[in-house]
PDB file of C-alpha atoms in Angstrom:
ATOM      1  CA  MET A   1      -0.026  -0.130  -0.041  1.00 63.00           C
ATOM      2  CA  SER A   2       1.291   3.589  -1.046  1.00 75.00           C
ATOM      3  CA  PRO A   3       2.089   6.345   1.377  1.00 81.00           C
ATOM      4  CA  LEU A   4      -1.112   7.936  -0.305  1.00 81.00           C
ATOM      5  CA  VAL A   5      -3.476   5.464  -0.024  1.00 76.00           C
ATOM      6  CA  LEU A   6      -2.348   4.902   3.307  1.00 80.00           C
ATOM      7  CA  ALA A   7      -3.017   8.074   4.049  1.00 85.00           C
ATOM      8  CA  CYS A   8      -6.366   8.258   2.392  1.00 79.00           C
ATOM      9  CA  VAL A   9      -7.517   5.263   4.481  1.00 78.00           C
ATOM     10  CA  MET A  10      -6.584   6.912   7.957  1.00 84.00           C
ATOM     11  CA  ALA A  11      -8.083  10.297   6.747  1.00 84.00           C
ATOM     12  CA  ALA A  12     -11.215   8.271   5.943  1.00 78.00           C
ATOM     13  CA  ALA A  13     -11.103   6.374   9.058  1.00 76.00           C
ATOM     14  CA  PHE A  14     -11.302   9.754  11.019  1.00 79.00           C
ATOM     15  CA  LEU A  15     -13.806  11.480   9.278  1.00 78.00           C
ATOM     16  CA  HIS A  16     -16.037   8.136   9.753  1.00 73.00           C
ATOM     17  CA  ALA A  17     -15.537   8.430  13.408  1.00 73.00           C
ATOM     18  CA  GLY A  18     -16.335  11.751  13.729  1.00 76.00           C
ATOM     19  CA  TRP A  19     -19.651  11.311  12.264  1.00 69.00           C
ATOM     20  CA  ASN A  20     -20.828   8.461  15.007  1.00 70.00           C
ATOM     21  CA  ALA A  21     -19.656  10.901  17.112  1.00 72.00           C
ATOM     22  CA  VAL A  22     -21.571  13.514  15.907  1.00 71.00           C
ATOM     23  CA  LEU A  23     -24.224  10.727  15.142  1.00 69.00           C
ATOM     24  CA  ARG A  24     -24.341   8.889  18.634  1.00 68.00           C
ATOM     25  CA  GLY A  25     -24.058  12.356  20.675  1.00 66.00           C
ATOM     26  CA  GLY A  26     -27.406  13.991  19.125  1.00 63.00           C
ATOM     27  CA  ARG A  27     -29.983  13.992  20.942  1.00 70.00           C
ATOM     28  CA  ASP A  28     -31.968  13.216  17.729  1.00 75.00           C
ATOM     29  CA  ARG A  29     -30.203  11.351  15.537  1.00 77.00           C
ATOM     30  CA  LEU A  30     -32.283  10.909  12.902  1.00 80.00           C
ATOM     31  CA  TRP A  31     -32.361  14.933  12.311  1.00 81.00           C
ATOM     32  CA  SER A  32     -28.340  15.034  13.024  1.00 80.00           C
ATOM     33  CA  MET A  33     -28.035  12.472  10.521  1.00 81.00           C
ATOM     34  CA  THR A  34     -30.149  14.730   7.645  1.00 84.00           C
ATOM     35  CA  LEU A  35     -28.359  17.779   8.534  1.00 84.00           C
ATOM     36  CA  MET A  36     -25.014  15.641   7.672  1.00 85.00           C
ATOM     37  CA  MET A  37     -26.728  15.231   4.439  1.00 86.00           C
ATOM     38  CA  ILE A  38     -27.868  18.587   3.624  1.00 89.00           C
ATOM     39  CA  ALA A  39     -23.890  19.176   4.259  1.00 89.00           C
ATOM     40  CA  VAL A  40     -22.423  15.917   2.326  1.00 88.00           C
ATOM     41  CA  ALA A  41     -25.179  17.367  -0.579  1.00 91.00           C
ATOM     42  CA  CYS A  42     -24.325  20.462  -1.191  1.00 92.00           C
ATOM     43  CA  VAL A  43     -20.187  19.673  -1.549  1.00 91.00           C
ATOM     44  CA  SER A  44     -21.013  16.830  -3.489  1.00 91.00           C
ATOM     45  CA  ALA A  45     -22.727  18.961  -6.043  1.00 92.00           C
ATOM     46  CA  ALA A  46     -19.682  20.736  -5.440  1.00 93.00           C
ATOM     47  CA  THR A  47     -17.503  18.864  -6.677  1.00 92.00           C
ATOM     48  CA  MET A  48     -19.661  17.475  -9.742  1.00 90.00           C
ATOM     49  CA  VAL A  49     -18.810  20.765 -11.314  1.00 90.00           C
ATOM     50  CA  PHE A  50     -15.856  19.934 -11.935  1.00 91.00           C
ATOM     51  CA  LEU A  51     -15.560  16.132 -12.560  1.00 91.00           C
ATOM     52  CA  PRO A  52     -16.506  14.590 -15.932  1.00 92.00           C
ATOM     53  CA  TRP A  53     -19.438  12.293 -15.359  1.00 91.00           C
ATOM     54  CA  PRO A  54     -19.158   8.461 -14.594  1.00 92.00           C
ATOM     55  CA  ASN A  55     -19.238   5.901 -17.022  1.00 93.00           C
ATOM     56  CA  ALA A  56     -22.863   4.532 -17.988  1.00 91.00           C
ATOM     57  CA  ALA A  57     -21.774   1.423 -16.954  1.00 91.00           C
ATOM     58  CA  SER A  58     -21.422   2.498 -13.341  1.00 90.00           C
ATOM     59  CA  TRP A  59     -24.877   3.967 -12.904  1.00 90.00           C
ATOM     60  CA  PRO A  60     -26.957   1.230 -11.712  1.00 89.00           C
ATOM     61  CA  TYR A  61     -23.882   0.895  -8.648  1.00 87.00           C
ATOM     62  CA  VAL A  62     -24.548   4.866  -8.682  1.00 88.00           C
ATOM     63  CA  ILE A  63     -27.915   4.150  -7.850  1.00 87.00           C
ATOM     64  CA  SER A  64     -27.635   0.671  -6.488  1.00 84.00           C
ATOM     65  CA  PRO A  65     -25.142   1.784  -3.205  1.00 78.00           C
ATOM     66  CA  ALA A  66     -27.167   5.093  -2.650  1.00 79.00           C
ATOM     67  CA  ARG A  67     -30.334   3.195  -1.801  1.00 81.00           C
ATOM     68  CA  ILE A  68     -27.907   0.792   0.616  1.00 86.00           C
ATOM     69  CA  HIS A  69     -26.431   3.590   2.321  1.00 81.00           C
ATOM     70  CA  THR A  70     -30.139   5.091   2.838  1.00 82.00           C
ATOM     71  CA  ALA A  71     -31.277   2.426   4.324  1.00 83.00           C
ATOM     72  CA  ASP A  72     -28.072   2.108   6.531  1.00 81.00           C
ATOM     73  CA  ASN A  73     -28.385   5.791   7.629  1.00 77.00           C
ATOM     74  CA  LEU A  74     -32.341   4.227   8.641  1.00 81.00           C
ATOM     75  CA  SER A  75     -30.219   0.988  10.329  1.00 79.00           C
ATOM     76  CA  LEU A  76     -27.433   2.942  12.100  1.00 76.00           C
ATOM     77  CA  VAL A  77     -30.265   5.240  13.508  1.00 75.00           C
ATOM     78  CA  TRP A  78     -32.351   2.183  14.979  1.00 76.00           C
ATOM     79  CA  THR A  79     -28.911   0.492  16.189  1.00 74.00           C
ATOM     80  CA  TYR A  80     -27.687   3.845  18.492  1.00 70.00           C
ATOM     81  CA  ARG A  81     -31.148   3.550  20.107  1.00 72.00           C
ATOM     82  CA  SER A  82     -31.646  -0.300  20.413  1.00 66.00           C
ATOM     83  CA  GLY A  83     -29.103  -0.634  22.700  1.00 63.00           C
ATOM     84  CA  ASP A  84     -25.659   0.128  24.358  1.00 65.00           C
ATOM     85  CA  PRO A  85     -23.651   1.711  21.585  1.00 67.00           C
ATOM     86  CA  GLY A  86     -20.577  -0.393  23.078  1.00 68.00           C
ATOM     87  CA  GLN A  87     -22.120  -3.657  22.059  1.00 72.00           C
ATOM     88  CA  THR A  88     -24.224  -2.796  18.712  1.00 75.00           C
ATOM     89  CA  TYR A  89     -21.271  -0.747  17.045  1.00 74.00           C
ATOM     90  CA  PRO A  90     -18.778  -3.461  17.161  1.00 77.00           C
ATOM     91  CA  ILE A  91     -21.098  -5.878  16.493  1.00 78.00           C
ATOM     92  CA  ALA A  92     -21.954  -4.231  13.288  1.00 77.00           C
ATOM     93  CA  ARG A  93     -18.660  -3.067  12.293  1.00 76.00           C
ATOM     94  CA  GLY A  94     -17.102  -6.396  13.259  1.00 77.00           C
ATOM     95  CA  SER A  95     -19.286  -8.469  10.872  1.00 78.00           C
ATOM     96  CA  SER A  96     -18.901  -6.434   7.885  1.00 79.00           C
ATOM     97  CA  PRO A  97     -15.309  -7.572   7.274  1.00 81.00           C
ATOM     98  CA  VAL A  98     -16.391 -11.208   6.837  1.00 81.00           C
ATOM     99  CA  LEU A  99     -19.456 -10.122   4.418  1.00 82.00           C
ATOM    100  CA  VAL A 100     -17.487  -8.380   2.662  1.00 83.00           C
ATOM    101  CA  ALA A 101     -15.116 -11.020   1.596  1.00 82.00           C
ATOM    102  CA  LEU A 102     -17.822 -13.045   1.324  1.00 82.00           C
ATOM    103  CA  GLY A 103     -19.778 -10.760  -1.067  1.00 80.00           C
ATOM    104  CA  ALA A 104     -16.594 -10.349  -2.745  1.00 80.00           C
ATOM    105  CA  ALA A 105     -15.755 -13.772  -3.672  1.00 79.00           C
ATOM    106  CA  LEU A 106     -19.087 -14.122  -4.814  1.00 78.00           C
ATOM    107  CA  PHE A 107     -19.764 -11.515  -7.291  1.00 79.00           C
ATOM    108  CA  ALA A 108     -16.515  -9.734  -7.280  1.00 75.00           C
ATOM    109  CA  GLN A 109     -15.017 -13.271  -8.321  1.00 77.00           C
ATOM    110  CA  GLU A 110     -12.224 -12.038  -5.601  1.00 77.00           C
ATOM    111  CA  ALA A 111     -11.145 -15.212  -3.690  1.00 72.00           C
ATOM    112  CA  LEU A 112      -9.213 -14.596  -0.547  1.00 74.00           C
ATOM    113  CA  GLY A 113      -5.757 -16.395   0.410  1.00 76.00           C
ATOM    114  CA  VAL A 114      -4.905 -18.223   3.346  1.00 80.00           C
ATOM    115  CA  LEU A 115      -3.656 -14.487   4.989  1.00 82.00           C
ATOM    116  CA  PRO A 116      -6.268 -12.507   3.985  1.00 76.00           C
ATOM    117  CA  ILE A 117      -8.149 -14.907   5.818  1.00 80.00           C
ATOM    118  CA  VAL A 118      -6.482 -14.604   8.683  1.00 83.00           C
ATOM    119  CA  GLY A 119      -6.092 -10.728   8.450  1.00 79.00           C
ATOM    120  CA  VAL A 120     -10.324 -11.272   7.649  1.00 79.00           C
ATOM    121  CA  ALA A 121     -10.619 -13.279  10.818  1.00 80.00           C
ATOM    122  CA  LEU A 122      -8.143 -11.344  13.031  1.00 80.00           C
ATOM    123  CA  VAL A 123      -9.694  -8.249  11.992  1.00 78.00           C
ATOM    124  CA  PHE A 124     -13.379  -9.108  13.154  1.00 77.00           C
ATOM    125  CA  GLY A 125     -11.692 -10.582  16.271  1.00 76.00           C
ATOM    126  CA  GLY A 126     -10.519  -7.508  17.147  1.00 75.00           C
ATOM    127  CA  ILE A 127     -13.727  -4.655  16.285  1.00 74.00           C
ATOM    128  CA  LEU A 128     -15.938  -7.905  17.898  1.00 72.00           C
ATOM    129  CA  SER A 129     -14.051  -7.841  21.194  1.00 72.00           C
ATOM    130  CA  PRO A 130     -15.008  -4.737  23.079  1.00 68.00           C
ATOM    131  CA  ALA A 131     -19.077  -5.691  22.945  1.00 65.00           C
ATOM    132  CA  LEU A 132     -17.888  -9.198  25.017  1.00 67.00           C
ATOM    133  CA  GLN A 133     -15.915  -8.390  27.356  1.00 66.00           C
ATOM    134  CA  GLY A 134     -17.123  -8.950  30.787  1.00 61.00           C
ATOM    135  CA  ARG A 135     -21.272  -8.608  29.551  1.00 63.00           C
ATOM    136  CA  ARG A 136     -23.643 -10.962  27.269  1.00 65.00           C
ATOM    137  CA  VAL A 137     -24.658  -9.865  24.273  1.00 63.00           C
ATOM    138  CA  ARG A 138     -28.697  -9.265  25.025  1.00 66.00           C
ATOM    139  CA  ALA A 139     -30.282 -10.907  21.726  1.00 65.00           C
ATOM    140  CA  ASP A 140     -33.031  -7.768  21.581  1.00 67.00           C
ATOM    141  CA  PHE A 141     -29.436  -5.623  20.295  1.00 70.00           C
ATOM    142  CA  LEU A 142     -28.722  -8.136  17.361  1.00 75.00           C
ATOM    143  CA  PRO A 143     -30.752  -6.958  14.514  1.00 78.00           C
ATOM    144  CA  ALA A 144     -30.432  -3.794  14.368  1.00 77.00           C
ATOM    145  CA  ALA A 145     -26.725  -3.468  14.861  1.00 79.00           C
ATOM    146  CA  LEU A 146     -26.456  -7.178  12.484  1.00 81.00           C
ATOM    147  CA  LEU A 147     -28.766  -5.449   9.972  1.00 84.00           C
ATOM    148  CA  THR A 148     -26.289  -2.325   9.900  1.00 82.00           C
ATOM    149  CA  GLY A 149     -23.473  -5.105   9.440  1.00 83.00           C
ATOM    150  CA  LEU A 150     -25.354  -6.711   6.313  1.00 85.00           C
ATOM    151  CA  GLN A 151     -25.405  -3.090   4.598  1.00 85.00           C
ATOM    152  CA  ILE A 152     -22.435  -2.503   5.088  1.00 84.00           C
ATOM    153  CA  GLY A 153     -20.888  -5.234   3.596  1.00 85.00           C
ATOM    154  CA  ALA A 154     -23.120  -4.659   1.080  1.00 86.00           C
ATOM    155  CA  TYR A 155     -22.444  -1.357  -0.171  1.00 85.00           C
ATOM    156  CA  THR A 156     -18.241  -1.839   0.036  1.00 85.00           C
ATOM    157  CA  VAL A 157     -18.655  -4.905  -2.243  1.00 87.00           C
ATOM    158  CA  VAL A 158     -21.433  -2.721  -4.222  1.00 87.00           C
ATOM    159  CA  ASP A 159     -19.375   0.482  -4.661  1.00 87.00           C
ATOM    160  CA  GLY A 160     -16.134  -1.447  -5.315  1.00 86.00           C
ATOM    161  CA  ILE A 161     -17.570  -3.263  -8.552  1.00 89.00           C
ATOM    162  CA  GLY A 162     -19.333   0.288  -9.547  1.00 89.00           C
ATOM    163  CA  VAL A 163     -15.526   2.457  -9.159  1.00 90.00           C
ATOM    164  CA  ARG A 164     -14.150  -0.534 -11.334  1.00 89.00           C
ATOM    165  CA  LEU A 165     -16.333   0.205 -14.138  1.00 91.00           C
ATOM    166  CA  SER A 166     -16.553   4.702 -13.642  1.00 92.00           C
ATOM    167  CA  GLY A 167     -13.340   5.481 -15.266  1.00 89.00           C
ATOM    168  CA  ASN A 168     -12.927   8.275 -12.246  1.00 90.00           C
ATOM    169  CA  SER A 169     -12.937   7.101  -8.771  1.00 89.00           C
ATOM    170  CA  LEU A 170     -13.654  11.043  -8.040  1.00 90.00           C
ATOM    171  CA  SER A 171     -16.442  11.493 -10.563  1.00 92.00           C
ATOM    172  CA  TYR A 172     -18.346   7.445  -8.762  1.00 92.00           C
ATOM    173  CA  ALA A 173     -18.261   8.931  -5.415  1.00 89.00           C
ATOM    174  CA  ALA A 174     -19.347  12.719  -5.240  1.00 91.00           C
ATOM    175  CA  SER A 175     -22.579  11.279  -7.907  1.00 91.00           C
ATOM    176  CA  MET A 176     -23.100   8.239  -5.664  1.00 89.00           C
ATOM    177  CA  LEU A 177     -22.922  11.009  -2.327  1.00 89.00           C
ATOM    178  CA  LEU A 178     -25.000  13.541  -4.402  1.00 91.00           C
ATOM    179  CA  LEU A 179     -27.892  11.153  -5.057  1.00 88.00           C
ATOM    180  CA  TRP A 180     -27.742   9.375  -1.803  1.00 86.00           C
ATOM    181  CA  SER A 181     -27.615  12.510   0.530  1.00 88.00           C
ATOM    182  CA  LEU A 182     -30.543  14.111  -1.325  1.00 88.00           C
ATOM    183  CA  THR A 183     -32.905  11.226  -0.242  1.00 86.00           C
ATOM    184  CA  MET A 184     -32.470  11.872   3.726  1.00 84.00           C
ATOM    185  CA  PRO A 185     -34.333  14.892   3.931  1.00 86.00           C
ATOM    186  CA  PRO A 186     -37.514  14.162   2.447  1.00 86.00           C
ATOM    187  CA  LEU A 187     -37.752  10.809   3.808  1.00 84.00           C
ATOM    188  CA  PHE A 188     -37.151  12.874   7.053  1.00 83.00           C
ATOM    189  CA  PHE A 189     -39.832  15.028   6.565  1.00 84.00           C
ATOM    190  CA  ALA A 190     -42.204  11.990   5.398  1.00 84.00           C
ATOM    191  CA  LEU A 191     -41.388  10.671   8.642  1.00 81.00           C
ATOM    192  CA  ARG A 192     -41.559  13.447  10.986  1.00 78.00           C
ATOM    193  CA  GLY A 193     -43.110  15.991   9.478  1.00 76.00           C
ATOM    194  CA  ALA A 194     -41.668  18.772  10.535  1.00 75.00           C
ATOM    195  CA  PRO A 195     -37.354  19.441  12.286  1.00 75.00           C
ATOM    196  CA  PRO A 196     -37.701  19.220  16.293  1.00 71.00           C
ATOM    197  CA  ALA A 197     -38.673  22.007  17.542  1.00 64.00           C
ATOM    198  CA  TYR A 198     -36.652  24.290  20.405  1.00 49.00           C
ATOM    199  CA  THR A 199     -37.974  25.018  23.908  1.00 38.00           C
ATOM    200  CA  VAL A 200     -36.155  27.855  24.209  1.00 39.00           C
ATOM    201  CA  HIS A 201     -37.073  30.792  21.680  1.00 45.00           C
ATOM    202  CA  LEU A 202     -34.177  33.108  20.217  1.00 40.00           C
ATOM    203  CA  ALA A 203     -36.233  36.269  21.601  1.00 43.00           C
ATOM    204  CA  ASP A 204     -36.505  34.184  25.272  1.00 48.00           C
ATOM    205  CA  LEU A 205     -32.691  33.786  24.555  1.00 47.00           C
ATOM    206  CA  ARG A 206     -32.067  37.159  23.909  1.00 46.00           C
ATOM    207  CA  GLY A 207     -33.909  38.119  26.830  1.00 49.00           C
ATOM    208  CA  ARG A 208     -31.459  36.159  29.259  1.00 49.00           C
ATOM    209  CA  ARG A 209     -28.336  37.483  28.095  1.00 48.00           C
ATOM    210  CA  GLU A 210     -30.022  40.618  29.292  1.00 47.00           C
ATOM    211  CA  GLU A 211     -30.602  39.679  32.957  1.00 47.00           C
ATOM    212  CA  PRO A 212     -27.640  38.532  35.485  1.00 47.00           C
ATOM    213  CA  ALA A 213     -27.163  35.158  35.679  1.00 45.00           C
ATOM    214  CA  ARG A 214     -29.158  32.877  37.986  1.00 44.00           C
ATOM    215  CA  GLY A 215     -27.488  29.138  38.024  1.00 43.00           C
ATOM    216  CA  PRO A 216     -27.022  27.308  35.263  1.00 41.00           C
ATOM    217  CA  GLU A 217     -30.030  27.028  32.872  1.00 37.00           C
ATOM    218  CA  PRO A 218     -31.437  23.539  31.992  1.00 36.00           C
ATOM    219  CA  ASP A 219     -30.338  21.572  28.627  1.00 37.00           C
ATOM    220  CA  LEU A 220     -32.373  22.738  25.650  1.00 33.00           C
ATOM    221  CA  ALA A 221     -34.710  19.612  24.484  1.00 34.00           C
ATOM    222  CA  LEU A 222     -34.386  19.096  20.717  1.00 35.00           C
TER     223      LEU A 222
END
């Protein structure tokens, strides 16, 4: 692996960790996901202006992962709601390398050798181990976590094939991300009808700035 590829992988890991930290810390995770997707749509649309269209052969793969990513967004929100993230997320992420290896062998004709299989097994065990240390995995946590892992494996394999057919990896990524991100706002409004309301209005906040401090204020309910 070249230093540039390694740097890109590490940067992607850092951004992905930040993504999940924002989602995990939000009070309304579906709304947090929607806001992040709006930001992704803006960046992707601006990037597409400077890139060629991906090859027509990759268009089905642009559409399919966008739909899988959207389903993954919802299952990830469900995963964080269903139980302890210290168990559910390692199960989701730990199962996905195994599913990617199986999917690559079945659909991309990429058979793994002995050493790659050992590597996948070590990654699987290393990611999964925090969920199993000193705790029993509750059965009601498993559906959301395993569904998320399945979708991660699915979009990874489909994206890998699509990029190879696209002729330009950046064009493929930008078009897929744009299509994916545009699905979330309509989906949010279909499920919720409106963004979450704040319990304190801006006018109240302005009034409070003019008053002397009276101790800690309660958290805003989103």
